[in-house]
Short mmCIF file of C-alpha atoms in Angstrom, two decimals:
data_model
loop_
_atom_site.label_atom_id
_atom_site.label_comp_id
_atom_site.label_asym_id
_atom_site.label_seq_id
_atom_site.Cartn_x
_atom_site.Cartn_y
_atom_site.Cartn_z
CA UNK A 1 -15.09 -1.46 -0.40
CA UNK A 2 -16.22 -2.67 -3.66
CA UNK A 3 -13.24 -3.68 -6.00
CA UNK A 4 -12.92 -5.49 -9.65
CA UNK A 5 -10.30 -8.42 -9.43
CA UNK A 6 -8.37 -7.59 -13.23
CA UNK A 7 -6.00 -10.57 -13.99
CA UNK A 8 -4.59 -10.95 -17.94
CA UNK A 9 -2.88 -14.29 -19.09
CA UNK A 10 -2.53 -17.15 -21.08
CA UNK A 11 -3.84 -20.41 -20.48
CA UNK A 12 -1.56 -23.72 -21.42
CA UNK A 13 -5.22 -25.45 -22.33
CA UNK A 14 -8.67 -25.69 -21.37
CA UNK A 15 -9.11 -25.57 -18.00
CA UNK A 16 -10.61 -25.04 -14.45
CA UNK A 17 -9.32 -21.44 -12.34
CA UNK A 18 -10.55 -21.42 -8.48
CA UNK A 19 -10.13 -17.65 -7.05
CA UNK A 20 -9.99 -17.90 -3.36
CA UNK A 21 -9.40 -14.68 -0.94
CA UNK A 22 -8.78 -14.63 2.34
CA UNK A 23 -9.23 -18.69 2.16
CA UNK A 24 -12.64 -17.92 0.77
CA UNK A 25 -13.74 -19.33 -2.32
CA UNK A 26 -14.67 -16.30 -4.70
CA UNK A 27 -14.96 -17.33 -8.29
CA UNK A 28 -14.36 -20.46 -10.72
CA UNK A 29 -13.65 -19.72 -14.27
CA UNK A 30 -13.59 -21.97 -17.13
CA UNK A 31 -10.44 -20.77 -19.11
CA UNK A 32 -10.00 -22.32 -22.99
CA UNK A 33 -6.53 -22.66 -24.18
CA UNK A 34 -4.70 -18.95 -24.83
CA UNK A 35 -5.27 -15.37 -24.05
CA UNK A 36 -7.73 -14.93 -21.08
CA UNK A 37 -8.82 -11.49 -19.40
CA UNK A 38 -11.20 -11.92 -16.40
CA UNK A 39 -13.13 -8.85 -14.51
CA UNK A 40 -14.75 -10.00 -10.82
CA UNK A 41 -16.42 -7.99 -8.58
CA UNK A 42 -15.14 -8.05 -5.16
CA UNK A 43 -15.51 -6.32 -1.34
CA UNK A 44 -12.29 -6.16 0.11
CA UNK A 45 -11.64 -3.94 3.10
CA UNK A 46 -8.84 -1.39 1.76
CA UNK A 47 -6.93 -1.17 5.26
CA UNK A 48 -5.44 -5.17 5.53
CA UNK A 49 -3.79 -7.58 3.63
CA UNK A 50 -5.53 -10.14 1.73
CA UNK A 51 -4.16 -13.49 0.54
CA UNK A 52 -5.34 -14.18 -3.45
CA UNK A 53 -5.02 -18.04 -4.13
CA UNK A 54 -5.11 -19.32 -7.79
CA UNK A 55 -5.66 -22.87 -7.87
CA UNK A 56 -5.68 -23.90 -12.11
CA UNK A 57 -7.11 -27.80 -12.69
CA UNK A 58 -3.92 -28.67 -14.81
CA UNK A 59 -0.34 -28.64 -15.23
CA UNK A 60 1.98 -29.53 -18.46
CA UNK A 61 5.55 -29.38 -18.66
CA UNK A 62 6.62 -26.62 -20.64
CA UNK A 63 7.97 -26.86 -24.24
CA UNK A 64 11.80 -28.00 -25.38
CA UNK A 65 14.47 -28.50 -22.18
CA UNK A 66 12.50 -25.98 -20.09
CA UNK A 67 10.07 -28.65 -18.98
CA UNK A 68 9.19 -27.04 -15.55
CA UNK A 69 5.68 -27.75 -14.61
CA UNK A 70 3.08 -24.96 -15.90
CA UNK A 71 -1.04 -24.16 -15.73
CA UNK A 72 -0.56 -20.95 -17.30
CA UNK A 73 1.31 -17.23 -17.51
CA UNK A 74 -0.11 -14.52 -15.66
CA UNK A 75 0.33 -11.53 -17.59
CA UNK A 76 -1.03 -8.86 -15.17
CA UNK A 77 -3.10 -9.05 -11.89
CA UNK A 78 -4.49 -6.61 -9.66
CA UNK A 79 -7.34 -4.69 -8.38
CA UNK A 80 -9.56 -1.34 -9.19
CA UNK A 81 -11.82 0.44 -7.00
CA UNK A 82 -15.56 0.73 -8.83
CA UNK A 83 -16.22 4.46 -8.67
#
C-alpha cells in the first residue's frame, strides 16, 4: 500500500538522516540546523509491523547541566495513506 512517511522536528545542526524500514535503507536527508518537515513516499504492507530506524550523522550534548547526548527532537512522526 502506498504511504507518505510525515516526520516534524528540529535538528541540533547540519546534518546527515538515514531512514531505514524493515532494515532497508529508504531515504537520506540532508537536514540544516532547526525546524525540518520531511514527506517520503513509501509501500508498506498495512497488515504487519514494520521497524522505522533513524540513524542522524551527529550528536552534541545538550545545553546547561542537561548534557545528555542529542542529534535532534522529533516533533511528530507517522504515516498517511495516499488516496
Amino acid at each position: 500500500e502506498d504511504n507518505t512517511l510525515k516526520m516534524t522536528g528540529f535538528s541540533l545542526q547540519a546534518q546527515t538522516l538515514t531512514i531505514n524500514i524493515d532494515n532497508q535503507q529508504i531515504s537520506t536527508e540532508t537536514l540544516s540546523t532547526g525546524d525540518f518537515t520531511l514527506n517520503i513516499p513509501v509501500t508498506l504492507r498495512p497488515d504487519v509491523r514494520h521497524r522505522i530506524q533513524l540513524h542522524f550523522s551527529s550528536i552534541q550534548n545538550l545545553p546547561g547541566q542537561d548534557g545528555r547526548p542529542a542529534s535532534a527532537q522529533i516533533k511528530r512522526l507517522g504515516f498517511s495513506a495516499i488516496q
